[in-house]
PDB file of C-alpha atoms in Angstrom:
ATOM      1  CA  UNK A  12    -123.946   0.696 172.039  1.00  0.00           C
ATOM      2  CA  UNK A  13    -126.804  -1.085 173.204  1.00  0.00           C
ATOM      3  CA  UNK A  14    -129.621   0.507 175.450  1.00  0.00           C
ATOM      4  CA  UNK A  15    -129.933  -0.608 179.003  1.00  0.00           C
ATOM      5  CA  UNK A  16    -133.239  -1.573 178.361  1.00  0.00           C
ATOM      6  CA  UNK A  17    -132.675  -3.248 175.624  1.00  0.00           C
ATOM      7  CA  UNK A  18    -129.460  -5.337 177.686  1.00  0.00           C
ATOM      8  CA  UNK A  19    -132.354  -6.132 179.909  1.00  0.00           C
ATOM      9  CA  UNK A  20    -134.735  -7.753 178.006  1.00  0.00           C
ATOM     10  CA  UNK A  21    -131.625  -9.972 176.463  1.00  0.00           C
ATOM     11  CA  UNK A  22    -130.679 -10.764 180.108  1.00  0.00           C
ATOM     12  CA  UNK A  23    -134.102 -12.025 180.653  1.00  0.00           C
ATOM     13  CA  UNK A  24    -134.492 -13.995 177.330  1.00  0.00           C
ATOM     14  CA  UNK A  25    -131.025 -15.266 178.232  1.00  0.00           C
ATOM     15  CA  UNK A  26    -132.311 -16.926 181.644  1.00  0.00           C
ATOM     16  CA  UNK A  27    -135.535 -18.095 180.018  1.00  0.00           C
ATOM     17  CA  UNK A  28    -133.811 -19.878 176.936  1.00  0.00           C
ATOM     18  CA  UNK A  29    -131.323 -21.591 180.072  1.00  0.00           C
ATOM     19  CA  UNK A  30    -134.710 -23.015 182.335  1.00  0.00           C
ATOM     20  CA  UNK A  31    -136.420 -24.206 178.782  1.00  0.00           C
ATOM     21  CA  UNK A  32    -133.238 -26.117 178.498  1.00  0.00           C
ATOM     22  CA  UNK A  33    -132.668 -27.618 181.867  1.00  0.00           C
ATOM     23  CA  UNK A  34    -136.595 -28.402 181.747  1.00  0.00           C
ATOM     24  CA  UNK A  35    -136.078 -30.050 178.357  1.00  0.00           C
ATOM     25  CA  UNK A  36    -133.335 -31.993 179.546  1.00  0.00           C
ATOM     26  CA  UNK A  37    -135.083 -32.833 182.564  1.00  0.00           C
ATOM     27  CA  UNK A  38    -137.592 -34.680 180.808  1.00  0.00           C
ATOM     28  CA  UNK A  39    -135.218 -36.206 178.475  1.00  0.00           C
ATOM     29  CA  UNK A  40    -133.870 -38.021 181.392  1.00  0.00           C
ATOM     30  CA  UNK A  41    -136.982 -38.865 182.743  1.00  0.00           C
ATOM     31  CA  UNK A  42    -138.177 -40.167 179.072  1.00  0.00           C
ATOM     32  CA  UNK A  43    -134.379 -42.015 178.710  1.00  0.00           C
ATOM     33  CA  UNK A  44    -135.059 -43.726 182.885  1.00  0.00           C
ATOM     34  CA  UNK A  45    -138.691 -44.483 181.830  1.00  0.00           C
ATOM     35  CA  UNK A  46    -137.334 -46.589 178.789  1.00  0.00           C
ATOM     36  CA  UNK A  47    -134.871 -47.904 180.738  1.00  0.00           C
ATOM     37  CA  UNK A  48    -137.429 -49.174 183.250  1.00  0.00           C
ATOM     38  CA  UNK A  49    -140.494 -50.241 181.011  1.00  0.00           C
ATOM     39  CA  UNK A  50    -139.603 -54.057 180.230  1.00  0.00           C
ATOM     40  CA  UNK A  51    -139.637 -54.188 176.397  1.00  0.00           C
ATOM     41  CA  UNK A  52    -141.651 -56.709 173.943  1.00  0.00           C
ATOM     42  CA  UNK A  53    -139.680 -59.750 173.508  1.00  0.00           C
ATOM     43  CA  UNK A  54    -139.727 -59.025 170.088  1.00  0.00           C
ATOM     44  CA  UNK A  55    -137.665 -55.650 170.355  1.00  0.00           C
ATOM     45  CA  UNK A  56    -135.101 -57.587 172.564  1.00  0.00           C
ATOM     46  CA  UNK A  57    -131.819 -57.363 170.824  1.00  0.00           C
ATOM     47  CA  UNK A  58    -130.820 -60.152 168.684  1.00  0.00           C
ATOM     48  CA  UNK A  59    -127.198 -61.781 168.928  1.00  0.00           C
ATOM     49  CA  UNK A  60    -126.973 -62.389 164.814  1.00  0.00           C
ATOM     50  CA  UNK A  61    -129.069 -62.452 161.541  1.00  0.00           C
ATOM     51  CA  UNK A  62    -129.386 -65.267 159.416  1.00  0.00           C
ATOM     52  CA  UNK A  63    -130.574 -64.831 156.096  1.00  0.00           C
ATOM     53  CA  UNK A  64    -133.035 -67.307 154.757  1.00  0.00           C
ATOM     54  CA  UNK A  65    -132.848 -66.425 151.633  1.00  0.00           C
ATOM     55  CA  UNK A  66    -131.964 -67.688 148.383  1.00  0.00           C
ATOM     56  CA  UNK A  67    -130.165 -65.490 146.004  1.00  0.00           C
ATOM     57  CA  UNK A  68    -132.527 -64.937 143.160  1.00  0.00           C
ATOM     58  CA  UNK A  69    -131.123 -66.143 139.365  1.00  0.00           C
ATOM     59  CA  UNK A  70    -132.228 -66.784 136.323  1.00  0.00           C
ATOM     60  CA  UNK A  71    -131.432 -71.041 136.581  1.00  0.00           C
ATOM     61  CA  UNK A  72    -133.436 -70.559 140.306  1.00  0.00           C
ATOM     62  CA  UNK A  73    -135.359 -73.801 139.989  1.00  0.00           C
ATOM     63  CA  UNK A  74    -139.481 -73.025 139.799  1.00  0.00           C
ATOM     64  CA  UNK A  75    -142.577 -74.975 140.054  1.00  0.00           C
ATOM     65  CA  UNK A  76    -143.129 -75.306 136.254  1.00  0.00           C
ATOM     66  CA  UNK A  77    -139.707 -75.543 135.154  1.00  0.00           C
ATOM     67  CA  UNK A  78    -138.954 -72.515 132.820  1.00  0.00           C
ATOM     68  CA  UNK A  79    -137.168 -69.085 133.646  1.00  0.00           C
ATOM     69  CA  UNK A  80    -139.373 -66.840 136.070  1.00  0.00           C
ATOM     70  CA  UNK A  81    -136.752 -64.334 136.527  1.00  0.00           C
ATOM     71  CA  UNK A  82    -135.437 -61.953 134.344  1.00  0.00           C
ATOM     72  CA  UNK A  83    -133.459 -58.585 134.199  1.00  0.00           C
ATOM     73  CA  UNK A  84    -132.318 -55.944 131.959  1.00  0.00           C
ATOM     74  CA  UNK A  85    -129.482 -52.970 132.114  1.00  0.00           C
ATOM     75  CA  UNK A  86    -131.201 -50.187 131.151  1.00  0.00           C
ATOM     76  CA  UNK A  87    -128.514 -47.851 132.612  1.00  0.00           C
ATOM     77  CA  UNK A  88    -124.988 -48.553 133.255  1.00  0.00           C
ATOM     78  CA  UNK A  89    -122.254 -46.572 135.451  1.00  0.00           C
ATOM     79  CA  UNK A  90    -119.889 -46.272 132.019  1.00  0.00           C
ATOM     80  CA  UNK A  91    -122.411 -44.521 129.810  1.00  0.00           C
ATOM     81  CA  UNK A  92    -124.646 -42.949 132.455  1.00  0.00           C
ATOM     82  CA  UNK A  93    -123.114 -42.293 135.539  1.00  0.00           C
ATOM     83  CA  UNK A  94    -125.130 -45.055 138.069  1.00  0.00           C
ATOM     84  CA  UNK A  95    -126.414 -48.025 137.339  1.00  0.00           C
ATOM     85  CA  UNK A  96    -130.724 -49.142 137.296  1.00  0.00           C
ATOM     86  CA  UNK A  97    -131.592 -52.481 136.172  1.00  0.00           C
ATOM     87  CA  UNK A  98    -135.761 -53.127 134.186  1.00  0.00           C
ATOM     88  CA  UNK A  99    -136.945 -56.529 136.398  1.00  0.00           C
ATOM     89  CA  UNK A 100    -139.664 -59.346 135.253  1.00  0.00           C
ATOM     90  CA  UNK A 101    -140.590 -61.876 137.585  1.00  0.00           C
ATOM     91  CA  UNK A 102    -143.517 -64.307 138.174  1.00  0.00           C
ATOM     92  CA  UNK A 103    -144.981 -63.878 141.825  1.00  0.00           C
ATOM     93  CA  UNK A 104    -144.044 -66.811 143.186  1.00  0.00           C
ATOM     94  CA  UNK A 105    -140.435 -67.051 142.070  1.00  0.00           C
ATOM     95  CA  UNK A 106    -136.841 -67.789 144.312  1.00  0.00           C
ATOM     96  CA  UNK A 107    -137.689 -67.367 148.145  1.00  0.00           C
ATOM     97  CA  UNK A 108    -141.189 -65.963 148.177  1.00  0.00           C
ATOM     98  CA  UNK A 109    -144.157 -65.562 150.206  1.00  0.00           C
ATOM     99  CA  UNK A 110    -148.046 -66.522 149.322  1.00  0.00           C
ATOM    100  CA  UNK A 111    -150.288 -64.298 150.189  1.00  0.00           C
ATOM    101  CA  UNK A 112    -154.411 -65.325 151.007  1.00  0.00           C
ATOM    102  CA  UNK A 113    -155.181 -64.192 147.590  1.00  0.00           C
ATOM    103  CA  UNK A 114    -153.063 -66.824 145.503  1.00  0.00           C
ATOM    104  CA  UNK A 115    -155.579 -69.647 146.403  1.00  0.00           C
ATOM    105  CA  UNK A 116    -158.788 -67.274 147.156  1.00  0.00           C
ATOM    106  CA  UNK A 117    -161.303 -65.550 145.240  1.00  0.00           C
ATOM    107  CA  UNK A 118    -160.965 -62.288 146.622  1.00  0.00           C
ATOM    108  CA  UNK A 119    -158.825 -62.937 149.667  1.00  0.00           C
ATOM    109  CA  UNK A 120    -155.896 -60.628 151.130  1.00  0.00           C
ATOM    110  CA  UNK A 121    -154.067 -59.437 148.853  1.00  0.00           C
ATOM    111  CA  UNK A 122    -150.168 -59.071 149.625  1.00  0.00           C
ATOM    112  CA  UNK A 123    -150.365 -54.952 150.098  1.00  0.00           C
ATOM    113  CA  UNK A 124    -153.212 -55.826 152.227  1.00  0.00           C
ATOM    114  CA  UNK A 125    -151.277 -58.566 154.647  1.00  0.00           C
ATOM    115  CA  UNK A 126    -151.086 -57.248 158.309  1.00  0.00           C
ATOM    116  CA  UNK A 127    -147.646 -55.849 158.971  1.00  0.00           C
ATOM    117  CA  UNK A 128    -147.727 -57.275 162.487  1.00  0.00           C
ATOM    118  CA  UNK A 129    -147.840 -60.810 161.389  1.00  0.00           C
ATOM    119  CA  UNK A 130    -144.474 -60.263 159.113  1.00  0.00           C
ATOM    120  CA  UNK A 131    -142.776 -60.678 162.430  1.00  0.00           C
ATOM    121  CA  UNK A 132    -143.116 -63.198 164.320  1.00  0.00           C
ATOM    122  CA  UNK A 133    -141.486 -66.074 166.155  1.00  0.00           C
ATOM    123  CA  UNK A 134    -140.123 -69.000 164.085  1.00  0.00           C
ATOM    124  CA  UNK A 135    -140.731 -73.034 165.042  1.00  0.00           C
ATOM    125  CA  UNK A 136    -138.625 -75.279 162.801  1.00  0.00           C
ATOM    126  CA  UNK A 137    -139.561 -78.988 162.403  1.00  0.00           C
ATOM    127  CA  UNK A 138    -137.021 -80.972 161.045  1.00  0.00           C
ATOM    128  CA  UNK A 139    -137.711 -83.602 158.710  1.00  0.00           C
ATOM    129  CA  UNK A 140    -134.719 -84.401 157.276  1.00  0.00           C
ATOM    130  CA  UNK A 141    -134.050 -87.580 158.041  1.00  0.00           C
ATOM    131  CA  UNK A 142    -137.307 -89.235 156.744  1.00  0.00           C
ATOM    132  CA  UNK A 143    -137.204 -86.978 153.537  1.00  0.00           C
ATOM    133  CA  UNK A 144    -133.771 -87.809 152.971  1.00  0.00           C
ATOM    134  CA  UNK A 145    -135.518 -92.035 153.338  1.00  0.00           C
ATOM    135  CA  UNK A 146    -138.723 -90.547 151.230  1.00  0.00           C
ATOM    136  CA  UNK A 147    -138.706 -87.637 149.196  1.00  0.00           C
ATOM    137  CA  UNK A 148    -142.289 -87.476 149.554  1.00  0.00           C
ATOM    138  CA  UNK A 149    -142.445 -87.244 152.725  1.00  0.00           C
ATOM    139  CA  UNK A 150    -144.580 -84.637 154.704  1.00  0.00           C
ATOM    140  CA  UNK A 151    -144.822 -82.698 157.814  1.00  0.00           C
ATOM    141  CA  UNK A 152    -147.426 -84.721 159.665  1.00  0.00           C
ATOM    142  CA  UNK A 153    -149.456 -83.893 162.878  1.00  0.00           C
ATOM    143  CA  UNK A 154    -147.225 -86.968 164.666  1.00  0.00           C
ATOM    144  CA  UNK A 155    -144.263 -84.248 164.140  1.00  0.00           C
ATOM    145  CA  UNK A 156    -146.325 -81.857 165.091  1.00  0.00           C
ATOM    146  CA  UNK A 157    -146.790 -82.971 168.714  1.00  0.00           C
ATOM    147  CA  UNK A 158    -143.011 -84.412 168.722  1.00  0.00           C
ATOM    148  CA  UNK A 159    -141.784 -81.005 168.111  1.00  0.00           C
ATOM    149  CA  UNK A 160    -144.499 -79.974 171.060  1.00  0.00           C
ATOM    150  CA  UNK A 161    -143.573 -82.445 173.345  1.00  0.00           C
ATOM    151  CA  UNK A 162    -139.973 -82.186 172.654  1.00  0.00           C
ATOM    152  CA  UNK A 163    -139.913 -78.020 172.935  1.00  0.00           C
ATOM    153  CA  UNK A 164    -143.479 -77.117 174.310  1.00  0.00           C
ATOM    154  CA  UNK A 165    -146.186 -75.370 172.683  1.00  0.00           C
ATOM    155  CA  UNK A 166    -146.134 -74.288 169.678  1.00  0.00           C
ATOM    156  CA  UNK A 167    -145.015 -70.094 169.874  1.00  0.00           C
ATOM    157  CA  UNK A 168    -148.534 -67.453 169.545  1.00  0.00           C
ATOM    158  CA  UNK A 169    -148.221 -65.866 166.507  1.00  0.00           C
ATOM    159  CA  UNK A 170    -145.357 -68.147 165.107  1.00  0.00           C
ATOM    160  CA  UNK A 171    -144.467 -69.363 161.433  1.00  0.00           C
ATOM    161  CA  UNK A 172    -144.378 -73.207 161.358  1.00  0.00           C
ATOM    162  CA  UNK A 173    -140.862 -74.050 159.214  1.00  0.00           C
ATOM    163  CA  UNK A 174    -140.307 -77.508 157.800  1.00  0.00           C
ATOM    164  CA  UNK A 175    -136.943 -77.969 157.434  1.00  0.00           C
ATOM    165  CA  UNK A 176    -136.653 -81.173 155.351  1.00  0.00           C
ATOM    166  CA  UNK A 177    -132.627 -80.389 154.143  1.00  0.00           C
ATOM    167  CA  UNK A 178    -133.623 -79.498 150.907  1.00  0.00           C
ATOM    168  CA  UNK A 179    -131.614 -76.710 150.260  1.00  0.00           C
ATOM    169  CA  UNK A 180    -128.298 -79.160 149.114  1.00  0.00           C
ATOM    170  CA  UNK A 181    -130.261 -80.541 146.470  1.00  0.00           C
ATOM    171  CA  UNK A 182    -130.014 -76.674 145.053  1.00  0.00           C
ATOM    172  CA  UNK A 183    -128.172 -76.661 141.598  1.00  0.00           C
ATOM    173  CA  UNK A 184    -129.243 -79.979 140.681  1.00  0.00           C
ATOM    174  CA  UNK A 185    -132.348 -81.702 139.303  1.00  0.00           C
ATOM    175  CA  UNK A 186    -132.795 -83.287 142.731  1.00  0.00           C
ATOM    176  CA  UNK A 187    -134.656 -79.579 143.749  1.00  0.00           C
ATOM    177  CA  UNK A 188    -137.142 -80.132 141.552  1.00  0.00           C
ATOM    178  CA  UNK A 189    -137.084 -83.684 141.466  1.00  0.00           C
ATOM    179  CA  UNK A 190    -139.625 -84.649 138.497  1.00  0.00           C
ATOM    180  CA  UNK A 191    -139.247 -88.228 137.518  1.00  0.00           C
ATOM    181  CA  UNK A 192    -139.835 -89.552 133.998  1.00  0.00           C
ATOM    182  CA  UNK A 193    -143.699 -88.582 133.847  1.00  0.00           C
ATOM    183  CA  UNK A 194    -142.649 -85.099 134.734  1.00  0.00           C
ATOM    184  CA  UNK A 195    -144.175 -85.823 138.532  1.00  0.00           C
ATOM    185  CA  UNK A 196    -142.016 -83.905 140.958  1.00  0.00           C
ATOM    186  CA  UNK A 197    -141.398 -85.576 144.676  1.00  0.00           C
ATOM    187  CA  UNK A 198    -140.456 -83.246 147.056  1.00  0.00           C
ATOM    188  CA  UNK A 199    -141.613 -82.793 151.073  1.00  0.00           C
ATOM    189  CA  UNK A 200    -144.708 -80.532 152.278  1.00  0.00           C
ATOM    190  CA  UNK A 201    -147.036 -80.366 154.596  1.00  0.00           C
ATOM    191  CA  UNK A 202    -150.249 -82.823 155.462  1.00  0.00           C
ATOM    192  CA  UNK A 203    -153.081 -81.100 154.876  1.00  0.00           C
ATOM    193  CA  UNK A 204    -153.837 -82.234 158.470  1.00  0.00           C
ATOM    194  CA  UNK A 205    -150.793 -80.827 159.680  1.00  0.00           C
ATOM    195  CA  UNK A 206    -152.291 -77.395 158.477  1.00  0.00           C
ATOM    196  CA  UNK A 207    -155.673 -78.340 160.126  1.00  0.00           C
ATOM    197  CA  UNK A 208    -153.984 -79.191 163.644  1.00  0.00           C
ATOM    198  CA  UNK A 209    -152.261 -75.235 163.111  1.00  0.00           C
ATOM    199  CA  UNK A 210    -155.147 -73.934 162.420  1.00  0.00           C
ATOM    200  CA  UNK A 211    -157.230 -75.343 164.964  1.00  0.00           C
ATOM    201  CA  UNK A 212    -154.621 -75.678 167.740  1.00  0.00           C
ATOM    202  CA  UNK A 213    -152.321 -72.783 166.896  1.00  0.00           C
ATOM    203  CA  UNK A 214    -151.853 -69.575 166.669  1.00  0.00           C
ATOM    204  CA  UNK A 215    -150.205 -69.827 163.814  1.00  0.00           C
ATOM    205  CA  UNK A 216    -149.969 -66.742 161.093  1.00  0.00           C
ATOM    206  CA  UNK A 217    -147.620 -68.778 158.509  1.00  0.00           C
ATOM    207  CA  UNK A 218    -145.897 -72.103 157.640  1.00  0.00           C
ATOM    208  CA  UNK A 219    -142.759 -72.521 155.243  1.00  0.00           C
ATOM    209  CA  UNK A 220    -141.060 -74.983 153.643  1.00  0.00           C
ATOM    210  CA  UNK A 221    -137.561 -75.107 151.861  1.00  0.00           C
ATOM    211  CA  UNK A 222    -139.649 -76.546 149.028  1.00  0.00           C
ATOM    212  CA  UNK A 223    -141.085 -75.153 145.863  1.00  0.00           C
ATOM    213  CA  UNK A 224    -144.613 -75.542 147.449  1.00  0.00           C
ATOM    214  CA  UNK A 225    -146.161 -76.431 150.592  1.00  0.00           C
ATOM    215  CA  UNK A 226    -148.391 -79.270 149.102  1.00  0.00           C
ATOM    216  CA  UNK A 227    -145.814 -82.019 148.470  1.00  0.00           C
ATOM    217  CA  UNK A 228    -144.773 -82.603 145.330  1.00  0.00           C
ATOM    218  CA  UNK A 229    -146.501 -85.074 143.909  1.00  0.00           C
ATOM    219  CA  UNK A 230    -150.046 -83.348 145.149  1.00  0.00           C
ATOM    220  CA  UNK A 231    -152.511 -82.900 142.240  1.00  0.00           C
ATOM    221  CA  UNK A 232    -155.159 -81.010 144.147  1.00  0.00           C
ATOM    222  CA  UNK A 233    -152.747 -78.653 146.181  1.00  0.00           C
ATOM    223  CA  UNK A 234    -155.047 -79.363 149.071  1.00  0.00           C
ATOM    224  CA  UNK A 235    -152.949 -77.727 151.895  1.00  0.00           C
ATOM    225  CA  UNK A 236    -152.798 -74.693 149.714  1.00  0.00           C
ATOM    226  CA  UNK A 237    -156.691 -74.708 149.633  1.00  0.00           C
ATOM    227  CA  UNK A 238    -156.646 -75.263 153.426  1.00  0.00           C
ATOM    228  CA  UNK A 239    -154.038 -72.708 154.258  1.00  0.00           C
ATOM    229  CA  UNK A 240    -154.775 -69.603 152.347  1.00  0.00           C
ATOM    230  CA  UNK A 241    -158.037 -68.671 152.476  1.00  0.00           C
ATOM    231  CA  UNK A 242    -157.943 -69.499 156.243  1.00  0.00           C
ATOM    232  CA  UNK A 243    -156.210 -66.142 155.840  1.00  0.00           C
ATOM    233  CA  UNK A 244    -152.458 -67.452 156.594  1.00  0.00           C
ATOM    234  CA  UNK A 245    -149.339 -66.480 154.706  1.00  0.00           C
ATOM    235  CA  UNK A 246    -146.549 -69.264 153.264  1.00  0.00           C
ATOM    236  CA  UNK A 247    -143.111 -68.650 152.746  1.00  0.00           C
ATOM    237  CA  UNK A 248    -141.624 -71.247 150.297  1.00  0.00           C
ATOM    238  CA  UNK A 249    -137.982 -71.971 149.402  1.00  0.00           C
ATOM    239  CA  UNK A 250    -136.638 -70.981 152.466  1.00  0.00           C
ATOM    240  CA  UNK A 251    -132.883 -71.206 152.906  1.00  0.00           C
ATOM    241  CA  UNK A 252    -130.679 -72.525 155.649  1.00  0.00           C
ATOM    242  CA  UNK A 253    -132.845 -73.650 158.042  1.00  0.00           C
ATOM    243  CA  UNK A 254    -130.015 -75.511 159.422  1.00  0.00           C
ATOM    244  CA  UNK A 255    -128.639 -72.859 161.175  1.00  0.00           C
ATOM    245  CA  UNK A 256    -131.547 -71.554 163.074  1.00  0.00           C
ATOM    246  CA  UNK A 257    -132.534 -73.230 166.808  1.00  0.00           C
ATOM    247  CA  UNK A 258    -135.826 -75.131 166.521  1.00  0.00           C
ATOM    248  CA  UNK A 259    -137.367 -72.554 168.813  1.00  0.00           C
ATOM    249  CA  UNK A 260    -136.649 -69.346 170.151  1.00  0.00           C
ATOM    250  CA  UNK A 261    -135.904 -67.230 166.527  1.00  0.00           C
ATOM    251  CA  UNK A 262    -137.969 -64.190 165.294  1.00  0.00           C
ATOM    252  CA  UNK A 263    -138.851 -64.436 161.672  1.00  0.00           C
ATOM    253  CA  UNK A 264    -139.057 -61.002 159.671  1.00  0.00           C
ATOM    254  CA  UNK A 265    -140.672 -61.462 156.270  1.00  0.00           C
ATOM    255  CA  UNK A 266    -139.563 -58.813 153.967  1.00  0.00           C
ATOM    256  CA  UNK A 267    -142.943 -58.835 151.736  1.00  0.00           C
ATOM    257  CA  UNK A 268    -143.172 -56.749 148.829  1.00  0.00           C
ATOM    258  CA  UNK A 269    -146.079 -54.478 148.443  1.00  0.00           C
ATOM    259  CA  UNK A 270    -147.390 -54.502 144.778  1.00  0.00           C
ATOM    260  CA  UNK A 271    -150.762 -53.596 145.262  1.00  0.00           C
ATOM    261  CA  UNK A 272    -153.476 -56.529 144.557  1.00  0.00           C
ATOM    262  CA  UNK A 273    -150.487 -59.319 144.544  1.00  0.00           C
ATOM    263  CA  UNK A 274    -150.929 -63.126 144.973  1.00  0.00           C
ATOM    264  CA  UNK A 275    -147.299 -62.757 146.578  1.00  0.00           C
ATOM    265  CA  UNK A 276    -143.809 -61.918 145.329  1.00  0.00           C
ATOM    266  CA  UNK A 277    -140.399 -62.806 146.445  1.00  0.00           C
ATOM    267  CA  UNK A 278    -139.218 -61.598 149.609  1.00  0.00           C
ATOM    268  CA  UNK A 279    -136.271 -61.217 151.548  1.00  0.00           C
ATOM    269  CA  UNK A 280    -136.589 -63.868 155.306  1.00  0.00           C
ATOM    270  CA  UNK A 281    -134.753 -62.868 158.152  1.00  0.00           C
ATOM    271  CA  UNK A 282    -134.141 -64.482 160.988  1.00  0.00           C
ATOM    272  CA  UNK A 283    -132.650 -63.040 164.582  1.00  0.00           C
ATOM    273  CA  UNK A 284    -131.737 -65.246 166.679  1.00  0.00           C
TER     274      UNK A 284
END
C-alpha cells in the first residue's frame, strides 16, 4: 500500500507530465501552421514525376577513346555467401558522368570539393536536333542561345544549360561515337562562345550534352572544356532522354560521387518536373 504522501507526489508528477504534453503539442501545431504558412523555395515545391537522365552503365557503353572503361567483378554471390557485393573499375569520365573544375585545371575543384548547392538546380534544354540530325557537327551556338531566350525568357539563375541534339538513338551503334575513317569522331557540342555568352550573361553553374564531350567532336584543342572548367563550372555529359523533359521549368539533381580529389565520376541525373 502506497503512502499518502507518496500518492501525492505521483498526483503532482501526473499533472506536470499532462501540461509538458499539451505545451509540447501546442508548439507542434504552431511549428506544423508556421510551415504551412512560410511560402517554400521553389525548389522544395513538389514535383509531379522523375525522369531519369541516365544511361544504364555497361561494359559496350560507348567512350571517348573507344575501349572498355567499365568493368565489374562478383566477389560474393547470394549461393555461396548469403548476399551478393560486386569489386567495380571505372575511368572517371565513363557512361553518364559529370566533370568536375579539376579535369581541365591545375589544381581546380575537385569533385568532393563541388558545392552541394549547385547539384540542384533548374534545367534549360536547347534543342538542336534538327540541325545535328542535317550536321553532325553541329554546335550549340550563341544564335540558339538567344532563340531559346527569346522564345522562353531568360535563361533560369543558377541553371544547367542542356543541349539536346537527339543523340541518344544513335546509342548501340557506331553512329554514338561516330569516328569516320581517320578515326575523327563528329558529334554536336557546344561553341566555345556559347560557353562565353553563359558565362558572361548567365548564371549558369553547368552545361550538358547527350554527347561524349562538350567540345564537338571533331575539336582538337577541347577549347570549351578549357573555357568551361576552370571558370569553376561543372558538365554533365551523356545525358539521356532529354526528350522528355520541358525546355524550361525542370529541376536538375546531379547525383555526384564523392571520391575525394576526383576529376569527376559517373553520376546518377535526375530530373523533376
Amino acid at each position: 500500500m502506497c503512502h499518502p504522501v507518496i500518492m501525492e507526489y505521483v498526483k503532482g508528477k501526473a499533472v506536470n507530465r499532462r501540461d509538458l504534453f499539451r505545451g509540447a503539442a501546442a508548439a507542434g501545431a504552431a511549428l506544423a501552421a508556421s510551415q504551412v504558412l512560410s511560402p517554400r523555395p521553389v525548389l522544395a515545391q513538389a514535383a509531379s514525376r522523375a525522369v531519369d537522365l541516365t544511361h544504364t552503365l555497361t561494359y559496350d557503353f560507348p567512350t571517348y577513346f573507344g575501349e572498355q572503361q567499365f568493368f565489374d567483378e562478383e566477389v560474393f554471390s547470394y549461393a555461396k555467401n548469403k548476399f551478393n557485393l560486386k569489386k567495380l573499375q571505372v575511368n572517371e569520365h565513363t557512361g553518364t558522368h559529370i566533370d568536375a573544375p579539376l579535369h581541365f585545371t591545375d589544381g581546380g575543384t575537385a569533385i568532393d570539393e563541388v558545392a552541394v548547392e549547385s547539384l540542384v538546380c533548374p534545367l534549360a534544354v536547347v534543342d538542336i536536333r534538327e540541325k545535328a540530325d542535317a550536321n553532325p557537327d553541329a554546335q550549340v551556338t550563341p544564335d540558339d542561345l538567344k532563340a531559346w531566350i527569346a522564345k522562353h525568357g531568360p535563361i533560369p539563375k543558377g541553371a544547367c544549360v542542356a543541349q539536346n541534339a537527339g543523340w541518344q538513338k544513335r546509342l548501340g551503334s557506331k553512329g554514338f561515337r561516330n569516328a569516320d575513317d581517320a578515326g575523327k569522331m563528329h558529334f554536336p557540342g557546344f561553341h566555345v562562345e556559347a560557353a562565353k555568352m553563359l558565362l558572361e550573361e548567365a548564371e549558369v553553374v553547368g552545361v550538358g550534352v547527350d554527347t561524349l564531350s562538350i567540345d564537338f567532336g571533331m575539336s582538337a584543342d577541347f577549347i570549351t572544356h578549357y573555357t568551361w572548367l576552370p571558370a569553376n563550372r561543372w558538365a554533365v555529359e551523356n545525358m539521356a532522354n532529354l526528350d522528355q523533359v520541358p525546355a524550361t521549368g525542370a529541376t536538375l539533381v546531379v547525383g555526384a560521387p564523392k571520391h575525394k580529389g576526383g576529376t569527376g565520376g559517373p553520376c546518377r541525373l535526375i530530373a523533376l518536373v
